[in-house]
JSON list of C-alpha atoms in Angstrom, two decimals:
[
{"chain": "A", "resi": 937, "resn": "UNK", "atom": "CA", "xyz": [27.62, -2.48, -41.18]},
{"chain": "A", "resi": 938, "resn": "UNK", "atom": "CA", "xyz": [28.44, 1.21, -41.22]},
{"chain": "A", "resi": 939, "resn": "UNK", "atom": "CA", "xyz": [25.04, 2.10, -39.82]},
{"chain": "A", "resi": 940, "resn": "UNK", "atom": "CA", "xyz": [25.52, -0.16, -36.78]},
{"chain": "A", "resi": 941, "resn": "UNK", "atom": "CA", "xyz": [28.98, 1.27, -36.08]},
{"chain": "A", "resi": 942, "resn": "UNK", "atom": "CA", "xyz": [27.59, 4.81, -36.31]},
{"chain": "A", "resi": 943, "resn": "UNK", "atom": "CA", "xyz": [24.83, 3.94, -33.81]},
{"chain": "A", "resi": 944, "resn": "UNK", "atom": "CA", "xyz": [27.28, 2.27, -31.40]},
{"chain": "A", "resi": 945, "resn": "UNK", "atom": "CA", "xyz": [29.72, 5.18, -31.60]},
{"chain": "A", "resi": 946, "resn": "UNK", "atom": "CA", "xyz": [26.97, 7.71, -31.00]},
{"chain": "A", "resi": 947, "resn": "UNK", "atom": "CA", "xyz": [25.75, 5.72, -27.98]},
{"chain": "A", "resi": 948, "resn": "UNK", "atom": "CA", "xyz": [29.29, 5.56, -26.62]},
{"chain": "A", "resi": 949, "resn": "UNK", "atom": "CA", "xyz": [29.76, 9.31, -27.06]},
{"chain": "A", "resi": 950, "resn": "UNK", "atom": "CA", "xyz": [26.37, 10.03, -25.47]},
{"chain": "A", "resi": 951, "resn": "UNK", "atom": "CA", "xyz": [27.10, 7.81, -22.46]},
{"chain": "A", "resi": 952, "resn": "UNK", "atom": "CA", "xyz": [30.56, 9.35, -22.00]},
{"chain": "A", "resi": 953, "resn": "UNK", "atom": "CA", "xyz": [29.01, 12.81, -22.18]},
{"chain": "A", "resi": 954, "resn": "UNK", "atom": "CA", "xyz": [26.39, 11.95, -19.54]},
{"chain": "A", "resi": 955, "resn": "UNK", "atom": "CA", "xyz": [28.99, 10.34, -17.25]},
{"chain": "A", "resi": 956, "resn": "UNK", "atom": "CA", "xyz": [31.27, 13.35, -17.66]},
{"chain": "A", "resi": 957, "resn": "UNK", "atom": "CA", "xyz": [28.46, 15.75, -16.78]},
{"chain": "A", "resi": 958, "resn": "UNK", "atom": "CA", "xyz": [27.54, 13.75, -13.69]},
{"chain": "A", "resi": 959, "resn": "UNK", "atom": "CA", "xyz": [31.16, 13.52, -12.55]},
{"chain": "A", "resi": 960, "resn": "UNK", "atom": "CA", "xyz": [31.71, 17.22, -13.15]},
{"chain": "A", "resi": 961, "resn": "UNK", "atom": "CA", "xyz": [28.61, 18.06, -11.15]},
{"chain": "A", "resi": 962, "resn": "UNK", "atom": "CA", "xyz": [29.74, 15.87, -8.24]},
{"chain": "A", "resi": 963, "resn": "UNK", "atom": "CA", "xyz": [33.20, 17.43, -8.18]},
{"chain": "A", "resi": 964, "resn": "UNK", "atom": "CA", "xyz": [32.05, 21.06, -8.39]},
{"chain": "A", "resi": 965, "resn": "UNK", "atom": "CA", "xyz": [28.95, 20.90, -6.15]},
{"chain": "A", "resi": 966, "resn": "UNK", "atom": "CA", "xyz": [28.98, 23.72, -3.59]},
{"chain": "A", "resi": 967, "resn": "UNK", "atom": "CA", "xyz": [25.54, 23.28, -1.98]},
{"chain": "A", "resi": 968, "resn": "UNK", "atom": "CA", "xyz": [24.79, 23.08, 1.69]},
{"chain": "A", "resi": 969, "resn": "UNK", "atom": "CA", "xyz": [24.80, 19.61, 3.31]},
{"chain": "A", "resi": 970, "resn": "UNK", "atom": "CA", "xyz": [21.52, 18.08, 4.40]},
{"chain": "A", "resi": 971, "resn": "UNK", "atom": "CA", "xyz": [20.57, 18.84, 7.99]},
{"chain": "A", "resi": 972, "resn": "UNK", "atom": "CA", "xyz": [19.43, 15.57, 9.53]},
{"chain": "A", "resi": 973, "resn": "UNK", "atom": "CA", "xyz": [19.37, 16.73, 13.14]},
{"chain": "A", "resi": 974, "resn": "UNK", "atom": "CA", "xyz": [18.51, 20.05, 14.74]},
{"chain": "A", "resi": 975, "resn": "UNK", "atom": "CA", "xyz": [20.86, 21.64, 17.26]},
{"chain": "A", "resi": 976, "resn": "UNK", "atom": "CA", "xyz": [18.10, 22.57, 19.74]},
{"chain": "A", "resi": 977, "resn": "UNK", "atom": "CA", "xyz": [16.75, 20.06, 22.24]},
{"chain": "A", "resi": 978, "resn": "UNK", "atom": "CA", "xyz": [13.20, 18.88, 21.40]},
{"chain": "A", "resi": 979, "resn": "UNK", "atom": "CA", "xyz": [10.35, 19.06, 23.88]},
{"chain": "A", "resi": 980, "resn": "UNK", "atom": "CA", "xyz": [9.98, 15.91, 26.04]},
{"chain": "A", "resi": 981, "resn": "UNK", "atom": "CA", "xyz": [6.74, 14.79, 24.36]},
{"chain": "A", "resi": 982, "resn": "UNK", "atom": "CA", "xyz": [7.77, 15.85, 20.83]},
{"chain": "A", "resi": 983, "resn": "UNK", "atom": "CA", "xyz": [9.31, 12.47, 20.00]},
{"chain": "A", "resi": 984, "resn": "UNK", "atom": "CA", "xyz": [6.31, 10.43, 21.04]},
{"chain": "A", "resi": 985, "resn": "UNK", "atom": "CA", "xyz": [7.46, 9.78, 24.59]},
{"chain": "A", "resi": 986, "resn": "UNK", "atom": "CA", "xyz": [4.49, 9.28, 26.87]},
{"chain": "A", "resi": 987, "resn": "UNK", "atom": "CA", "xyz": [4.19, 9.14, 30.61]},
{"chain": "A", "resi": 988, "resn": "UNK", "atom": "CA", "xyz": [3.55, 5.85, 32.38]},
{"chain": "A", "resi": 989, "resn": "UNK", "atom": "CA", "xyz": [-0.08, 4.75, 32.30]},
{"chain": "A", "resi": 990, "resn": "UNK", "atom": "CA", "xyz": [-2.15, 4.38, 35.46]},
{"chain": "A", "resi": 991, "resn": "UNK", "atom": "CA", "xyz": [-1.88, 0.62, 35.16]},
{"chain": "A", "resi": 992, "resn": "UNK", "atom": "CA", "xyz": [1.86, -0.06, 35.02]},
{"chain": "A", "resi": 993, "resn": "UNK", "atom": "CA", "xyz": [3.32, -3.52, 34.49]},
{"chain": "A", "resi": 994, "resn": "UNK", "atom": "CA", "xyz": [3.59, -5.26, 37.87]},
{"chain": "A", "resi": 995, "resn": "UNK", "atom": "CA", "xyz": [6.69, -7.28, 38.89]},
{"chain": "A", "resi": 996, "resn": "UNK", "atom": "CA", "xyz": [5.01, -10.62, 38.10]},
{"chain": "A", "resi": 997, "resn": "UNK", "atom": "CA", "xyz": [4.58, -9.60, 34.45]},
{"chain": "A", "resi": 998, "resn": "UNK", "atom": "CA", "xyz": [0.78, -9.90, 34.27]},
{"chain": "A", "resi": 999, "resn": "UNK", "atom": "CA", "xyz": [-0.82, -6.84, 32.71]},
{"chain": "A", "resi": 1000, "resn": "UNK", "atom": "CA", "xyz": [-3.95, -5.62, 34.43]},
{"chain": "A", "resi": 1001, "resn": "UNK", "atom": "CA", "xyz": [-6.87, -4.54, 32.20]},
{"chain": "A", "resi": 1002, "resn": "UNK", "atom": "CA", "xyz": [-8.05, -0.96, 32.24]},
{"chain": "A", "resi": 1003, "resn": "UNK", "atom": "CA", "xyz": [-11.61, -0.46, 33.41]},
{"chain": "A", "resi": 1004, "resn": "UNK", "atom": "CA", "xyz": [-13.89, 1.37, 30.99]},
{"chain": "A", "resi": 1005, "resn": "UNK", "atom": "CA", "xyz": [-16.18, 2.75, 33.70]}
]
């Protein structure tokens, strides 16, 4: 019985120590935030934008095939 209580108490102390270290790190973190966007404007084709193909979609909605010749 004493052995089980010693193991449970040591696990409780270890988990409280880990939680305390994580909380302390979150509260005292002074790093730079993650930059998700750049301030400069990207080039027009940098984001995968392409110009209209030679065979654009006509008003009736039927796509014309491109000739391979």
